[in-house]
Short mmCIF file of C-alpha atoms in Angstrom, two decimals:
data_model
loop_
_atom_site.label_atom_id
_atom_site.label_comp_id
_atom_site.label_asym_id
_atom_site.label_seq_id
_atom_site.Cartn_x
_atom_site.Cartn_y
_atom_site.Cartn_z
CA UNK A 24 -44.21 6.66 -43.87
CA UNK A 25 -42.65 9.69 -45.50
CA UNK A 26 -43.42 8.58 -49.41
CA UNK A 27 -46.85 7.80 -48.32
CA UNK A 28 -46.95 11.20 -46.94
CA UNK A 29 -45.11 12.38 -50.16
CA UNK A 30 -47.76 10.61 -52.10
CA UNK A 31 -50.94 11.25 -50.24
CA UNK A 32 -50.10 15.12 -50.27
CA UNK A 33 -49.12 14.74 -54.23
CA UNK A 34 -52.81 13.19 -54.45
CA UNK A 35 -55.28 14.26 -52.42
CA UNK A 36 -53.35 16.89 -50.73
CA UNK A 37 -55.86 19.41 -48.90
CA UNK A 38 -54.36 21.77 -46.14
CA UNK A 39 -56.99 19.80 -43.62
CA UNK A 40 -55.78 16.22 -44.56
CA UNK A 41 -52.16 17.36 -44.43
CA UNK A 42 -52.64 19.05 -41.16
CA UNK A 43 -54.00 15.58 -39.91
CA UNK A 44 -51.31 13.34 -41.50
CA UNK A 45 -48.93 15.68 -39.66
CA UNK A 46 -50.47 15.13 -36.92
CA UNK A 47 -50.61 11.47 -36.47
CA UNK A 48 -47.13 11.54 -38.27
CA UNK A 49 -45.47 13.47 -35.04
CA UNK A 50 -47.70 11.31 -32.69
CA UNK A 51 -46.37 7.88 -33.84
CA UNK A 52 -43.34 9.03 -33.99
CA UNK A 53 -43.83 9.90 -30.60
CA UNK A 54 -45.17 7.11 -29.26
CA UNK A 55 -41.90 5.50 -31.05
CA UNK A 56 -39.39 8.06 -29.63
CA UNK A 57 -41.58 6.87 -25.92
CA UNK A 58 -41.23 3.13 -26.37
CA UNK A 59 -37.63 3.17 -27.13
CA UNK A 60 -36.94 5.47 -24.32
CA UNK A 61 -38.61 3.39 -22.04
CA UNK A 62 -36.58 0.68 -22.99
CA UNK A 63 -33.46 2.17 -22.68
CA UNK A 64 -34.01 3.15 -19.26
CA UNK A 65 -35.24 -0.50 -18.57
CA UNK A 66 -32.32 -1.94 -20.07
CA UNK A 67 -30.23 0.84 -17.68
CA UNK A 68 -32.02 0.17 -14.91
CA UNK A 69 -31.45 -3.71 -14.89
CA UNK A 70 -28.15 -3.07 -15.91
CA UNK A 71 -27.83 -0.97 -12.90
CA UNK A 72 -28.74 -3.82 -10.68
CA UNK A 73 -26.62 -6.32 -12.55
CA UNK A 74 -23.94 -3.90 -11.59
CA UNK A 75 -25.31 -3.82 -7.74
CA UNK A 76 -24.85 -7.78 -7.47
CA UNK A 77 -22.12 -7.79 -9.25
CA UNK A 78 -20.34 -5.53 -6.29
CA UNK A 79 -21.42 -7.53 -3.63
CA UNK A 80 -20.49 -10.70 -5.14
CA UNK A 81 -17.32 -8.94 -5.72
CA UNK A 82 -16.72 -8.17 -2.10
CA UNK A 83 -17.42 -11.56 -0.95
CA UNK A 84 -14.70 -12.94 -3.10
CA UNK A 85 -16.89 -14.53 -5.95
CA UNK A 86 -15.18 -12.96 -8.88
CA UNK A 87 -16.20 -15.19 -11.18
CA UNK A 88 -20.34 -14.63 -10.47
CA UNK A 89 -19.37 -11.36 -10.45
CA UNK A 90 -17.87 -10.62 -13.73
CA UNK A 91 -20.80 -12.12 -15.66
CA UNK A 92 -23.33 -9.91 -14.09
CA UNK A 93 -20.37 -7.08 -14.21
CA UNK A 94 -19.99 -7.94 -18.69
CA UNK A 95 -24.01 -8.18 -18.79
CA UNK A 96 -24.26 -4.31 -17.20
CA UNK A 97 -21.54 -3.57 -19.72
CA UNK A 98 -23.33 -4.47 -22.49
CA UNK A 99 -26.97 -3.53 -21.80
CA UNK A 100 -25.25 0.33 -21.48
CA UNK A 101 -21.85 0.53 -23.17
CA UNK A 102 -21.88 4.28 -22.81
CA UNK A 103 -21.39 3.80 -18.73
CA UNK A 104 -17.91 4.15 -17.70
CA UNK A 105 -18.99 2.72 -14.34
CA UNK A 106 -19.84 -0.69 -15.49
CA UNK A 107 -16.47 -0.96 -17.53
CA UNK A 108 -14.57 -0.20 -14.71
CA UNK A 109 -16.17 -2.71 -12.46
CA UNK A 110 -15.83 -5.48 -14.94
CA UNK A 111 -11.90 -4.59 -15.19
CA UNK A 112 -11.95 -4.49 -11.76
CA UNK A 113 -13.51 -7.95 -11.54
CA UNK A 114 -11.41 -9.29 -14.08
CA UNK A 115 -8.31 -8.31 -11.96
CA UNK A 116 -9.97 -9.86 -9.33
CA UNK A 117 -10.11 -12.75 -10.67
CA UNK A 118 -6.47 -12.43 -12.24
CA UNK A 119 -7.07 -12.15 -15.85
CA UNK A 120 -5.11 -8.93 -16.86
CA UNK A 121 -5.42 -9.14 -20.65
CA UNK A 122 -8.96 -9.40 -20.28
CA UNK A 123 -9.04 -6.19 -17.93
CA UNK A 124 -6.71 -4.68 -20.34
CA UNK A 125 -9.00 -5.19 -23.41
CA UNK A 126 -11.64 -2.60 -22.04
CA UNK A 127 -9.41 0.07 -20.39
CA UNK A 128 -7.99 0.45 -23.70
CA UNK A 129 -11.41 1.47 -24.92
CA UNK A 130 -12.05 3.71 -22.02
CA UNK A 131 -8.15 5.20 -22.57
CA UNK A 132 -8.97 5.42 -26.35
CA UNK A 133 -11.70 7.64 -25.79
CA UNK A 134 -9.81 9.41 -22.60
CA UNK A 135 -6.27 9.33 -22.49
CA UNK A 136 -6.48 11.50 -18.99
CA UNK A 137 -9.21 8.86 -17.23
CA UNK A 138 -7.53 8.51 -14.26
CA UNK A 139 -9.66 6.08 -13.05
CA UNK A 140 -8.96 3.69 -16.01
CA UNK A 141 -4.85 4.77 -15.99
CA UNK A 142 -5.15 3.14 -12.43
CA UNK A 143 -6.41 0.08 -13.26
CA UNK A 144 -4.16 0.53 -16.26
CA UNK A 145 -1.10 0.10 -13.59
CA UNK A 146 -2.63 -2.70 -11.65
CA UNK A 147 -2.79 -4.81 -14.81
CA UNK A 148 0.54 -4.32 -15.77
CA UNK A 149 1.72 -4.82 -12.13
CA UNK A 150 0.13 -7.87 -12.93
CA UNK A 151 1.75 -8.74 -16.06
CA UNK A 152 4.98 -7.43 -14.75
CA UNK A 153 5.92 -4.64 -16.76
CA UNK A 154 7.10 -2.55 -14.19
CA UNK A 155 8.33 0.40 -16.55
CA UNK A 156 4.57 0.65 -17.99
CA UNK A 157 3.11 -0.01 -14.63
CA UNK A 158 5.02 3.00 -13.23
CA UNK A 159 4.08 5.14 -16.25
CA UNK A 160 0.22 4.59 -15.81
CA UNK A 161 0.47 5.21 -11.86
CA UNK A 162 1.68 8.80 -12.92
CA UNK A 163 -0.48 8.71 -15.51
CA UNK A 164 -3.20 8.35 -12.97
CA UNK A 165 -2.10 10.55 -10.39
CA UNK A 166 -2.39 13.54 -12.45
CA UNK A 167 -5.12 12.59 -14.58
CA UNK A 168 -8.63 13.81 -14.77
CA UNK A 169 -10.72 12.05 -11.54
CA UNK A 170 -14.29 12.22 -11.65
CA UNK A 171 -15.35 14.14 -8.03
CA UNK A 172 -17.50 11.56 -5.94
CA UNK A 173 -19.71 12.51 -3.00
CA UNK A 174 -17.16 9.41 -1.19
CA UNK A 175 -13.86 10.75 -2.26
CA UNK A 176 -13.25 13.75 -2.74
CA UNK A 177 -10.64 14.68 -5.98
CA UNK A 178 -7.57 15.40 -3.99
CA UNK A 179 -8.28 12.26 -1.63
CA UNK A 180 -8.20 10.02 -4.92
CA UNK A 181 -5.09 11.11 -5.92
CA UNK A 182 -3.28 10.69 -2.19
CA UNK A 183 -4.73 7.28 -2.66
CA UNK A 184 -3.27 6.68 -6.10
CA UNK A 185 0.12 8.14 -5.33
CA UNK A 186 -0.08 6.02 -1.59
CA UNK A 187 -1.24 2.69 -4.10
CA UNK A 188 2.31 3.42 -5.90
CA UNK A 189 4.30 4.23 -3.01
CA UNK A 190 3.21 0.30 -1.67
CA UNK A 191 4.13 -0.88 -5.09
CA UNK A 192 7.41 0.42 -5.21
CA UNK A 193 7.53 -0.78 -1.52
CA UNK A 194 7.10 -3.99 -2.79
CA UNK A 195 9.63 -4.00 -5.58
CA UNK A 196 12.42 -2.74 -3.13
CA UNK A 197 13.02 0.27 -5.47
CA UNK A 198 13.77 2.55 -2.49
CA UNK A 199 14.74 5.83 -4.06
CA UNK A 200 11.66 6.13 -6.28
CA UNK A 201 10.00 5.29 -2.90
CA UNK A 202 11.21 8.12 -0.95
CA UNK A 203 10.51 10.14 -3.77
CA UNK A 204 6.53 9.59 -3.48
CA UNK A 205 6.72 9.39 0.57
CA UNK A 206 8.08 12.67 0.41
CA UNK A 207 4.94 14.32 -1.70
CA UNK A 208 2.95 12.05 0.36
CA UNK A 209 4.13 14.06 3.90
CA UNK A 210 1.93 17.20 3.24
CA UNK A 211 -1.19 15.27 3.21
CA UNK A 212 -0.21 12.62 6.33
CA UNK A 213 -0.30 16.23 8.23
CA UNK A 214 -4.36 16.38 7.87
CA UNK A 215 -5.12 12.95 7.25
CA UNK A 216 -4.63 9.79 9.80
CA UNK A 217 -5.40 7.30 7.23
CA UNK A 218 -2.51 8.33 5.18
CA UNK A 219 -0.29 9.08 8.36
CA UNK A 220 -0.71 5.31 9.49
CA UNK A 221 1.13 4.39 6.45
CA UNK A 222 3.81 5.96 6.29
CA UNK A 223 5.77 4.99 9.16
CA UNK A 224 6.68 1.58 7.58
CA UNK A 225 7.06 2.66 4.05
CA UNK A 226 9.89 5.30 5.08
CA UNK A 227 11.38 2.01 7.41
CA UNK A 228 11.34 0.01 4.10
CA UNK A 229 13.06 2.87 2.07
CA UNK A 230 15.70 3.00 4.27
CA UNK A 231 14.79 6.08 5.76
CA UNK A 232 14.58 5.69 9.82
CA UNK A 233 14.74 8.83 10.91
CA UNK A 234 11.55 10.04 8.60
CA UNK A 235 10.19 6.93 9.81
CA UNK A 236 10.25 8.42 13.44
CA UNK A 237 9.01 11.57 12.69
CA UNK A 238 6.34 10.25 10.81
CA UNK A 239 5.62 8.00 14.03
CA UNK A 240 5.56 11.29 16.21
CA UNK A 241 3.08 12.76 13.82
CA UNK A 242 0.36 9.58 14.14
CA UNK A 243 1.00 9.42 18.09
CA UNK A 244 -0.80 13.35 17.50
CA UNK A 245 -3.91 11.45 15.72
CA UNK A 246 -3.90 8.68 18.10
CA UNK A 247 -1.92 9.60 21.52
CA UNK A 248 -3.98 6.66 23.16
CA UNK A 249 -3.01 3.89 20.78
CA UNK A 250 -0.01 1.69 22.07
CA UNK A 251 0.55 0.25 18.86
CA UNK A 252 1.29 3.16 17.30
CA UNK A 253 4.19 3.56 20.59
CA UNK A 254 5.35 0.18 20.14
CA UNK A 255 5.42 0.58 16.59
CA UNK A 256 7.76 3.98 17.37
CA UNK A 257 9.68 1.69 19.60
CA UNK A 258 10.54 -0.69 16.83
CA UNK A 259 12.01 1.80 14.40
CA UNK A 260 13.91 3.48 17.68
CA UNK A 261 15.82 0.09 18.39
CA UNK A 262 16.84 -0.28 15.00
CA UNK A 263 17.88 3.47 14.87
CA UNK A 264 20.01 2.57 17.78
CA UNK A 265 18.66 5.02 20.26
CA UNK A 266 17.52 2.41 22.48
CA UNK A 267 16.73 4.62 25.71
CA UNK A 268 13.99 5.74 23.23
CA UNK A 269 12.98 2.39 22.48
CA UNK A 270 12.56 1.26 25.67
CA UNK A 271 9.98 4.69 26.84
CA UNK A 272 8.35 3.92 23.93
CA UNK A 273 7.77 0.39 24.45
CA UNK A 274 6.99 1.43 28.04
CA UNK A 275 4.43 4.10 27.41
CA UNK A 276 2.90 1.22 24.82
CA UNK A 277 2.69 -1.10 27.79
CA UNK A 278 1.33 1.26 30.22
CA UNK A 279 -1.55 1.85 27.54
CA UNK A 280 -2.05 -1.78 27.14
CA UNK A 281 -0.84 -3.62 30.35
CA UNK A 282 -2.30 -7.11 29.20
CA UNK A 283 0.34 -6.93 25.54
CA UNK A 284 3.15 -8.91 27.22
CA UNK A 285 5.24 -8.20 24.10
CA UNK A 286 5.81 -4.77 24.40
CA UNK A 287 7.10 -5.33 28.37
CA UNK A 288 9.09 -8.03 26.70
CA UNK A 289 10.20 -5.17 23.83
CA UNK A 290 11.00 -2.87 26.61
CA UNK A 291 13.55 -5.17 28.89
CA UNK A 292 15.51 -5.99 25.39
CA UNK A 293 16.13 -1.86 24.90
CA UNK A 294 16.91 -1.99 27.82
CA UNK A 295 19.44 -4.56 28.19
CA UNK A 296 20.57 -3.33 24.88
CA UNK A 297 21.15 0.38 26.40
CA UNK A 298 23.00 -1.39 29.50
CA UNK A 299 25.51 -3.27 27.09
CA UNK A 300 25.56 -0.32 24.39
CA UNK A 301 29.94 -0.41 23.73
CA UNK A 302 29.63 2.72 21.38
CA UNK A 303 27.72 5.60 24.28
CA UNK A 304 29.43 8.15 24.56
CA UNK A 305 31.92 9.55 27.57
CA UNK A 306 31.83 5.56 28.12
CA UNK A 307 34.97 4.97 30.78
CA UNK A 308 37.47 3.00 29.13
CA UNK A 309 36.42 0.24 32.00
CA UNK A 310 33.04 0.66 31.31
CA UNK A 311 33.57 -0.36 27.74
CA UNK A 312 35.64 -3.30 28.05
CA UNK A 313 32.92 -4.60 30.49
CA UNK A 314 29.92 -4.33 28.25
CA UNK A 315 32.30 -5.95 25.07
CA UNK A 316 33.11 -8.55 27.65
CA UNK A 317 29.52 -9.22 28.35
CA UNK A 318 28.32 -9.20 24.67
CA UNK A 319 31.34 -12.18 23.37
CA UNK A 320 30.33 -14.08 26.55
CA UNK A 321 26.38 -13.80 25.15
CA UNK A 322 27.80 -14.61 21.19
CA UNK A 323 30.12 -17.62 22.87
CA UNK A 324 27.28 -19.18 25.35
CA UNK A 325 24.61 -19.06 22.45
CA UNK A 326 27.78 -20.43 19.99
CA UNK A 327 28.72 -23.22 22.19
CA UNK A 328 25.34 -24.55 21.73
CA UNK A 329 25.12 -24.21 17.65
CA UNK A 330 26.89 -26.75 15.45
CA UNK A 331 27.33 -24.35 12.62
CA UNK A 332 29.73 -21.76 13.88
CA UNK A 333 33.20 -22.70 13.10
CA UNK A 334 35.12 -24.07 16.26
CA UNK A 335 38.20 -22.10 15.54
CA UNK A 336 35.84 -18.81 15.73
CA UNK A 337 34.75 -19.73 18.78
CA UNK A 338 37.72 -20.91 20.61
CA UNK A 339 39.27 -17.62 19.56
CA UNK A 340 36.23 -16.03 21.48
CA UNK A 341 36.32 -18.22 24.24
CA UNK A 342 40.41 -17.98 24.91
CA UNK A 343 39.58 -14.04 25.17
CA UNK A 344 37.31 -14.34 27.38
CA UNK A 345 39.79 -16.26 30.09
CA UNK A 346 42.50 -13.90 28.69
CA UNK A 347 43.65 -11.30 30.56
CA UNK A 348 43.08 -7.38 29.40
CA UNK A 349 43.82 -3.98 31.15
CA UNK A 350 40.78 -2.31 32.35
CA UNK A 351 41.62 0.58 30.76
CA UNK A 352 42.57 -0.84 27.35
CA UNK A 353 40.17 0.06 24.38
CA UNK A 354 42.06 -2.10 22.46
CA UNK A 355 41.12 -4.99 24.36
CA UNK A 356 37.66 -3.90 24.39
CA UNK A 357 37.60 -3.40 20.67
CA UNK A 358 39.11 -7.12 19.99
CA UNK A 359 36.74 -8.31 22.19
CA UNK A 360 33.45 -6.75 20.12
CA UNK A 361 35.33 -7.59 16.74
CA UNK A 362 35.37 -11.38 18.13
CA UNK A 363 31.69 -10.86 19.10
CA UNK A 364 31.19 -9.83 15.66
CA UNK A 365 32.96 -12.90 13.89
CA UNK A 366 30.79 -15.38 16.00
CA UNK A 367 27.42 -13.35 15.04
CA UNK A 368 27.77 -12.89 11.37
CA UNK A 369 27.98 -16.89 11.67
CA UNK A 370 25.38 -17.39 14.29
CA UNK A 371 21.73 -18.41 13.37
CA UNK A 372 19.09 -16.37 15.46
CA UNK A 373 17.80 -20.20 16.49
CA UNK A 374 21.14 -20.90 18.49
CA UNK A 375 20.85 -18.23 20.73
CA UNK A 376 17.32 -17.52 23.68
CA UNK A 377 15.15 -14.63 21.74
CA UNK A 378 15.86 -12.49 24.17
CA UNK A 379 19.69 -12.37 23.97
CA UNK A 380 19.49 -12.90 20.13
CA UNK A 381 17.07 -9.68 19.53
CA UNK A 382 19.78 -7.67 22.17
CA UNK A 383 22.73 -8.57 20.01
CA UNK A 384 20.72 -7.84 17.12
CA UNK A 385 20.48 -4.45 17.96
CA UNK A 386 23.49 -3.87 19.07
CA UNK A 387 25.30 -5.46 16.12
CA UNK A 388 23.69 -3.48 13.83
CA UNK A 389 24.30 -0.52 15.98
CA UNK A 390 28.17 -1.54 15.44
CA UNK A 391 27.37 -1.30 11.74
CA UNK A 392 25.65 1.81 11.27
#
């Protein structure tokens, strides 16, 4: 079109015609510049609703629909960082990391700081187990660049990244880095019950049981009415070893939820565990010897009945028990708990009621601590 206009205007050129070739020059082009806008915004929008089906499919479990209506969005508009996210999401879905790797690394090639893609980043090398990259691409996501969402606010995104690692870690029993992330993660469990839900258990499976109660204490203020979160308070209480604790908590959970048999049941072990507890303190010296009498006599009944405990442990056990001791000996007492602790250490949970079993539990590891 431009050497014909060259060529006309060389020609024939008056300032009329080339007013009118102008003209119709800018107007087809125009019309051109029209056309292929209006196909590129119906190529986006049925990419768009490729991308819409491919969600739901995804959330009903049907990666595999998904990620063909997920590539077909990605390739009808490449420059949407939506679409490639969704398909790497589907392909992780659908467990196919290298795939899901292939197009993060075009999203991190163009953005090094997408923390969006970093995340996904992790998953897939969670995936592939490469736990020293998977860590590095957490962090990387954490304090990346997140795109601000009318649904999650920046700051939110990033508790949710940083909680996403803390459950990985979790998962990988590497409790130190663990308690590392719980620790930044206790300034936003203050405002937030989502987050304060989780942490509980996470600072139980880091080792940390006394975090784990105050973090407990903190969700009973979001949710004073919720006997779970009681019983669940109860729990880390018993294995703390403060079992007066353990059993108001279990109590208060019951009162809450009278129909929960379990956390009755809960209750009447702390209890029974407080009533036989050989390390309280100001304990009389008779006192002791009778609850370390009581506890071999539980560890030799549930013995007796159990195959796999050597004989000679338990005889020794047993000959104690029908022995005599001064009431006031802590010696005696302290034989008689060592004995207990023999049998137990050899003693499958299956041998002994679950009642008795879940009270020497506790107080055995009590004895430990």
């Amino acid at each position: 079109m431009i050497r014909l206009f060259r060529w006309v205007s060389a020609h024939f050129a008056t300032p009329r015609l080339l007013i009118e070739i102008t003209a119709i020059a800018v107007a087809l082009y125009g019309v051109d510049q029209f056309l292929a806008s209006l196909e590129t915004r119906e190529l986006r929008t049925e990419a768009r609703h490729d991308f819409d089906r491919g969600e739901s499919l995804l959330q009903q479990g049907r990666a595999a629909e998904a990620i063909e209506l997920f590539r077909h969005a990605h390739v009808e508009d490449r420059d949407n960082r939506t679409f490639a996210l969704g398909l790497a999401d589907a392909y992780l879905t659908d467990h196919q990391p290298e795939r899901a790797q292939s197009g993060l690394e075009e999203l991190l090639a163009a953005d090094s700081n997408d923390a969006e893609a970093n995340l996904r980043m992790a998953r897939v090398m969670s995936e592939e187990d490469d736990p020293t990259r998977a860590d590095s691409y957490y962090h990387r996501a954490i304090y990346g660049v997140w795109h601000p969402t009318q649904s999650a606010p920046i700051a939110r995104d990033r508790t949710a990244a940083r909680m996403e690692l803390a459950a990985w870690l979790a998962g990988r029993h590497q409790n130190r880095e663990l308690l590392s992330e719980l620790l930044l993660l206790d300034q936003s469990a203050r405002t937030d019950p989502a987050v304060a839900a989780q942490l509980p258990a996470l600072y139980a499976e880091a080792g940390d049981l006394n975090r784990a109660e105050s973090s407990y204490r903190t969700l009973i203020r979001f949710n004073p009415s919720d006997p779970k979160v009681y019983a669940g308070l109860g729990q880390i209480e018993l294995d703390r070893g403060n079992f007066r604790g353990a059993r108001e908590a279990f109590e208060h959970a019951s009162r809450l939820d009278p129909d929960q048999g379990e956390f009755q049941q809960k209750a009447q072990i702390a209890g029974r565990a407080l009533d036989l507890d050989p390390t309280s303190r100001h304990l009389a010296g008779s006192d002791k010897l009778a609850r370390s009498t009581a506890i071999l006599n539980m560890a030799v009944a549930a013995a007796q009945n159990c195959p796999s405990v050597e004989p000679e442990v338990v005889q020794a056990g047993a000959a104690l028990l029908h022995g005599h001791a001064p009431s006031e000996s802590n010696d005696a007492s302290e034989v008689r708990l060592q004995s207990a602790e023999d049998i137990w250490h050899e003693l499958p949970p299956s041998c002994a009621s679950p009642e008795d079993a879940a009270v020497l539990s506790a107080i055995m590891h009590k004895m430990d601590q």
